Amino acid sequence: MKTVMVTGANRGIGLEFCRQFASEGDQVFACCRDPESAKALQKLAGELPGIVIMPLDVSSAESITEFQAGLNGQVIDLLINNAGVYGDNHSAGFGGLDYQLWQQVFAVNTLAPVRLAEALLPNLLQGQKKLIVALTSKMGSIADNGSGGALLYRSSKAALNAAMRSLAIDFSKNKIGILILHPGWVKTDMGGPHALISSAQSVSGMKAIIDGFKSSQSGSFLDYTGEVIPW
């Protein structure tokens, strides 16, 4: 049994990660901004006793600090940074860019995973798995960008990729691994109804990569099938 922490656990991919890990008997800390309104997560926690719902606003440094303090030294084997926002659907696009919104997108998509890695490093060092997973997007690939647009989202994920790649090098001395995973185009609130795969398909693929992780893969940018994505 391992202890898994999942951010953005109240719906979609995060909820499915909770389901699949808890179904195998793992302890899951399911983190979301407003646990009282997370009805689907509450229902799942009632069905799978290994799930503990915990409040966490990843965009708030204060919330992250309080969360870490509240763990009281609890071991974390696996940290899954799933929480994310798109942002561009609320922006007027080039010529009318909302720079405050852009900063908010960076706060959630880029700064939060790094801030959590920094805050939870003592907890991860005590773990057996010692793995941090950052859910990114193929849209963060500069080499793959052939359509333009989505400045807020693309830039936040490209920055996340760069930061996590760097942490993979820095954390190698601590034997902490980093995986940068693209979940595919998933049928979620963000992905929309026309997406290609379900949350269950996406998470099953990513979980297989996580379960089979080798230190030589640390810092890799992979999709949910294990295919390498160009930077």
Short mmCIF file of C-alpha atoms in Angstrom, two decimals:
data_model
loop_
_atom_site.label_atom_id
_atom_site.label_comp_id
_atom_site.label_asym_id
_atom_site.label_seq_id
_atom_site.Cartn_x
_atom_site.Cartn_y
_atom_site.Cartn_z
CA MET A 1 0.00 0.00 0.00
CA LYS A 2 1.22 3.49 -0.81
CA THR A 3 0.02 6.97 0.05
CA VAL A 4 -1.10 8.99 -2.96
CA MET A 5 -1.97 12.69 -3.01
CA VAL A 6 -4.14 13.98 -5.87
CA THR A 7 -4.93 17.66 -6.50
CA GLY A 8 -8.08 18.69 -8.36
CA ALA A 9 -9.66 15.47 -7.12
CA ASN A 10 -13.29 16.58 -7.24
CA ARG A 11 -13.98 15.69 -10.88
CA GLY A 12 -12.72 14.30 -14.17
CA ILE A 13 -9.19 12.93 -14.29
CA GLY A 14 -8.46 13.70 -10.63
CA LEU A 15 -11.55 11.84 -9.47
CA GLU A 16 -10.64 8.87 -11.64
CA PHE A 17 -7.10 8.76 -10.23
CA CYS A 18 -8.66 8.56 -6.76
CA ARG A 19 -10.96 5.77 -7.86
CA GLN A 20 -8.27 3.63 -9.46
CA PHE A 21 -5.65 3.97 -6.72
CA ALA A 22 -8.12 3.53 -3.85
CA SER A 23 -9.64 0.49 -5.60
CA GLU A 24 -6.25 -1.19 -5.28
CA GLY A 25 -6.08 -0.49 -1.55
CA ASP A 26 -3.90 2.61 -1.60
CA GLN A 27 -4.40 5.49 0.82
CA VAL A 28 -5.52 8.52 -1.20
CA PHE A 29 -5.50 12.13 -0.05
CA ALA A 30 -8.09 13.65 -2.40
CA CYS A 31 -7.51 17.41 -2.44
CA CYS A 32 -9.88 20.03 -3.76
CA ARG A 33 -10.73 23.66 -3.12
CA ASP A 34 -14.25 23.12 -1.74
CA PRO A 35 -14.86 19.61 -0.33
CA GLU A 36 -18.44 20.45 0.70
CA SER A 37 -19.50 20.95 -2.93
CA ALA A 38 -17.54 17.94 -4.25
CA LYS A 39 -20.54 15.60 -4.34
CA ALA A 40 -19.06 13.03 -6.73
CA LEU A 41 -15.90 12.83 -4.61
CA GLN A 42 -17.94 12.51 -1.42
CA LYS A 43 -19.87 9.64 -2.98
CA LEU A 44 -16.67 7.91 -4.07
CA ALA A 45 -15.13 8.32 -0.61
CA GLY A 46 -18.22 6.67 0.84
CA GLU A 47 -17.67 3.68 -1.44
CA LEU A 48 -13.89 3.43 -1.03
CA PRO A 49 -12.70 3.93 2.56
CA GLY A 50 -9.09 4.59 1.52
CA ILE A 51 -10.02 8.07 0.28
CA VAL A 52 -9.57 11.04 2.63
CA ILE A 53 -10.95 14.33 1.30
CA MET A 54 -8.79 17.33 2.19
CA PRO A 55 -9.25 21.05 1.45
CA LEU A 56 -6.51 22.65 -0.65
CA ASP A 57 -6.47 25.72 -2.89
CA VAL A 58 -3.38 25.18 -5.04
CA SER A 59 -3.40 28.82 -6.19
CA SER A 60 -2.83 29.98 -2.60
CA ALA A 61 0.63 29.82 -1.04
CA GLU A 62 -0.98 30.14 2.38
CA SER A 63 -3.30 27.19 1.71
CA ILE A 64 -0.35 25.02 0.63
CA THR A 65 1.64 25.97 3.74
CA GLU A 66 -1.31 25.17 6.00
CA PHE A 67 -1.92 21.90 4.19
CA GLN A 68 1.68 20.76 4.62
CA ALA A 69 1.66 21.70 8.30
CA GLY A 70 -1.56 19.75 8.80
CA LEU A 71 0.05 16.58 7.46
CA ASN A 72 2.13 16.37 10.65
CA GLY A 73 4.96 14.53 8.90
CA GLN A 74 2.66 12.12 7.03
CA VAL A 75 4.55 10.15 4.39
CA ILE A 76 3.61 10.78 0.76
CA ASP A 77 4.78 8.21 -1.78
CA LEU A 78 3.22 9.74 -4.87
CA LEU A 79 2.15 13.33 -5.59
CA ILE A 80 -0.12 13.83 -8.60
CA ASN A 81 -0.42 17.47 -9.65
CA ASN A 82 -3.67 17.26 -11.58
CA ALA A 83 -5.38 20.59 -10.80
CA GLY A 84 -5.38 22.89 -13.81
CA VAL A 85 -7.29 25.60 -15.64
CA TYR A 86 -7.56 26.51 -19.33
CA GLY A 87 -8.19 30.24 -19.17
CA ASP A 88 -8.23 31.01 -22.89
CA ASN A 89 -11.97 30.42 -23.17
CA HIS A 90 -12.43 33.47 -20.90
CA SER A 91 -9.92 35.67 -22.73
CA ALA A 92 -10.59 38.01 -25.65
CA GLY A 93 -7.48 36.72 -27.42
CA PHE A 94 -4.62 38.69 -28.90
CA GLY A 95 -5.38 42.40 -28.96
CA GLY A 96 -7.51 42.06 -25.85
CA LEU A 97 -5.48 39.72 -23.65
CA ASP A 98 -6.44 39.53 -20.00
CA TYR A 99 -3.05 39.66 -18.30
CA GLN A 100 -4.48 39.25 -14.82
CA LEU A 101 -6.19 36.05 -15.96
CA TRP A 102 -2.91 34.93 -17.53
CA GLN A 103 -1.23 35.33 -14.15
CA GLN A 104 -4.00 33.26 -12.54
CA VAL A 105 -3.52 30.50 -15.12
CA PHE A 106 0.21 30.47 -14.35
CA ALA A 107 -0.52 30.40 -10.62
CA VAL A 108 -2.52 27.18 -10.95
CA ASN A 109 -0.82 25.42 -13.85
CA THR A 110 2.82 26.32 -13.29
CA LEU A 111 3.56 27.75 -9.86
CA ALA A 112 1.32 25.42 -7.84
CA PRO A 113 3.00 22.12 -8.86
CA VAL A 114 6.43 23.58 -8.09
CA ARG A 115 5.22 25.10 -4.82
CA LEU A 116 3.73 21.76 -3.77
CA ALA A 117 6.94 19.92 -4.65
CA GLU A 118 8.86 22.39 -2.51
CA ALA A 119 6.44 22.27 0.41
CA LEU A 120 6.02 18.48 0.42
CA LEU A 121 9.65 17.55 -0.17
CA PRO A 122 10.11 16.36 3.46
CA ASN A 123 7.04 14.13 3.14
CA LEU A 124 8.15 12.71 -0.21
CA LEU A 125 11.65 11.97 1.08
CA GLN A 126 10.11 9.61 3.64
CA GLY A 127 8.16 7.70 1.01
CA GLN A 128 8.98 4.50 -0.83
CA LYS A 129 7.79 5.47 -4.31
CA LYS A 130 9.22 9.02 -4.20
CA LEU A 131 7.50 10.18 -7.38
CA ILE A 132 5.98 13.49 -8.49
CA VAL A 133 3.63 13.47 -11.47
CA ALA A 134 2.72 16.69 -13.25
CA LEU A 135 -0.23 16.57 -15.63
CA THR A 136 0.62 18.79 -18.54
CA SER A 137 -0.60 18.98 -22.12
CA LYS A 138 0.72 18.34 -25.59
CA MET A 139 -0.27 21.97 -26.13
CA GLY A 140 2.76 22.86 -24.00
CA SER A 141 5.04 21.37 -26.64
CA ILE A 142 6.73 24.09 -28.70
CA ALA A 143 7.77 21.62 -31.39
CA ASP A 144 4.20 20.32 -31.74
CA ASN A 145 2.55 23.74 -31.97
CA GLY A 146 1.29 24.02 -35.54
CA SER A 147 -1.98 25.82 -34.91
CA GLY A 148 -1.13 28.75 -32.62
CA GLY A 149 -3.66 30.31 -30.26
CA ALA A 150 -4.33 29.44 -26.60
CA LEU A 151 -1.51 31.69 -25.42
CA LEU A 152 -2.41 31.46 -21.73
CA TYR A 153 -2.72 27.69 -21.56
CA ARG A 154 0.14 26.82 -23.91
CA SER A 155 2.63 29.09 -22.16
CA SER A 156 1.67 27.88 -18.69
CA LYS A 157 2.15 24.25 -19.67
CA ALA A 158 5.41 24.91 -21.53
CA ALA A 159 6.70 26.63 -18.39
CA LEU A 160 5.50 23.71 -16.26
CA ASN A 161 7.37 21.28 -18.52
CA ALA A 162 10.58 23.30 -18.22
CA ALA A 163 10.29 23.58 -14.44
CA MET A 164 9.58 19.88 -13.94
CA ARG A 165 12.39 18.85 -16.27
CA SER A 166 14.75 20.97 -14.18
CA LEU A 167 13.41 19.54 -10.90
CA ALA A 168 13.99 16.03 -12.26
CA ILE A 169 17.69 16.86 -12.51
CA ASP A 170 17.81 18.65 -9.16
CA PHE A 171 15.90 15.90 -7.31
CA SER A 172 17.94 13.01 -8.73
CA LYS A 173 20.32 13.26 -5.76
CA ASN A 174 17.33 12.71 -3.45
CA LYS A 175 16.11 9.76 -5.54
CA ILE A 176 12.82 11.56 -6.23
CA GLY A 177 11.45 10.98 -9.73
CA ILE A 178 9.43 13.30 -11.94
CA LEU A 179 6.98 12.35 -14.68
CA ILE A 180 5.46 14.95 -17.03
CA LEU A 181 2.32 13.35 -18.48
CA HIS A 182 -0.11 14.40 -21.21
CA PRO A 183 -3.45 12.69 -20.44
CA GLY A 184 -4.73 12.85 -24.02
CA TRP A 185 -7.84 14.65 -25.19
CA VAL A 186 -10.21 13.55 -22.42
CA LYS A 187 -13.98 13.91 -22.10
CA THR A 188 -14.01 16.24 -19.09
CA ASP A 189 -15.35 19.72 -18.39
CA MET A 190 -12.15 21.10 -19.89
CA GLY A 191 -11.83 18.62 -22.76
CA GLY A 192 -15.46 18.85 -23.79
CA PRO A 193 -17.87 16.26 -25.20
CA HIS A 194 -16.04 15.84 -28.51
CA ALA A 195 -12.83 14.60 -26.88
CA LEU A 196 -11.45 11.22 -27.92
CA ILE A 197 -11.10 9.19 -24.72
CA SER A 198 -12.71 8.77 -21.31
CA SER A 199 -11.15 9.63 -17.98
CA ALA A 200 -10.95 5.92 -17.20
CA GLN A 201 -8.94 5.22 -20.38
CA SER A 202 -6.61 8.13 -19.78
CA VAL A 203 -5.96 7.35 -16.13
CA SER A 204 -5.50 3.63 -16.78
CA GLY A 205 -2.75 4.47 -19.25
CA MET A 206 -1.06 7.00 -16.99
CA LYS A 207 -1.35 4.71 -13.99
CA ALA A 208 0.44 1.95 -15.89
CA ILE A 209 3.31 4.37 -16.56
CA ILE A 210 3.35 5.45 -12.90
CA ASP A 211 3.25 1.87 -11.62
CA GLY A 212 6.11 0.84 -13.91
CA PHE A 213 8.21 3.97 -13.38
CA LYS A 214 11.97 3.59 -13.57
CA SER A 215 14.46 6.25 -12.47
CA SER A 216 15.78 6.48 -16.04
CA GLN A 217 12.39 7.93 -17.06
CA SER A 218 12.59 10.88 -14.67
CA GLY A 219 12.01 14.17 -16.46
CA SER A 220 10.34 12.49 -19.45
CA PHE A 221 7.46 14.16 -21.30
CA LEU A 222 5.08 11.32 -22.21
CA ASP A 223 1.50 10.86 -23.29
CA TYR A 224 -0.87 8.44 -21.57
CA THR A 225 0.23 5.58 -23.86
CA GLY A 226 3.90 6.07 -22.96
CA GLU A 227 4.83 7.77 -26.24
CA VAL A 228 7.53 10.43 -25.95
CA ILE A 229 6.33 13.95 -26.82
CA PRO A 230 8.81 16.46 -28.29
CA TRP A 231 9.55 19.52 -26.18
#
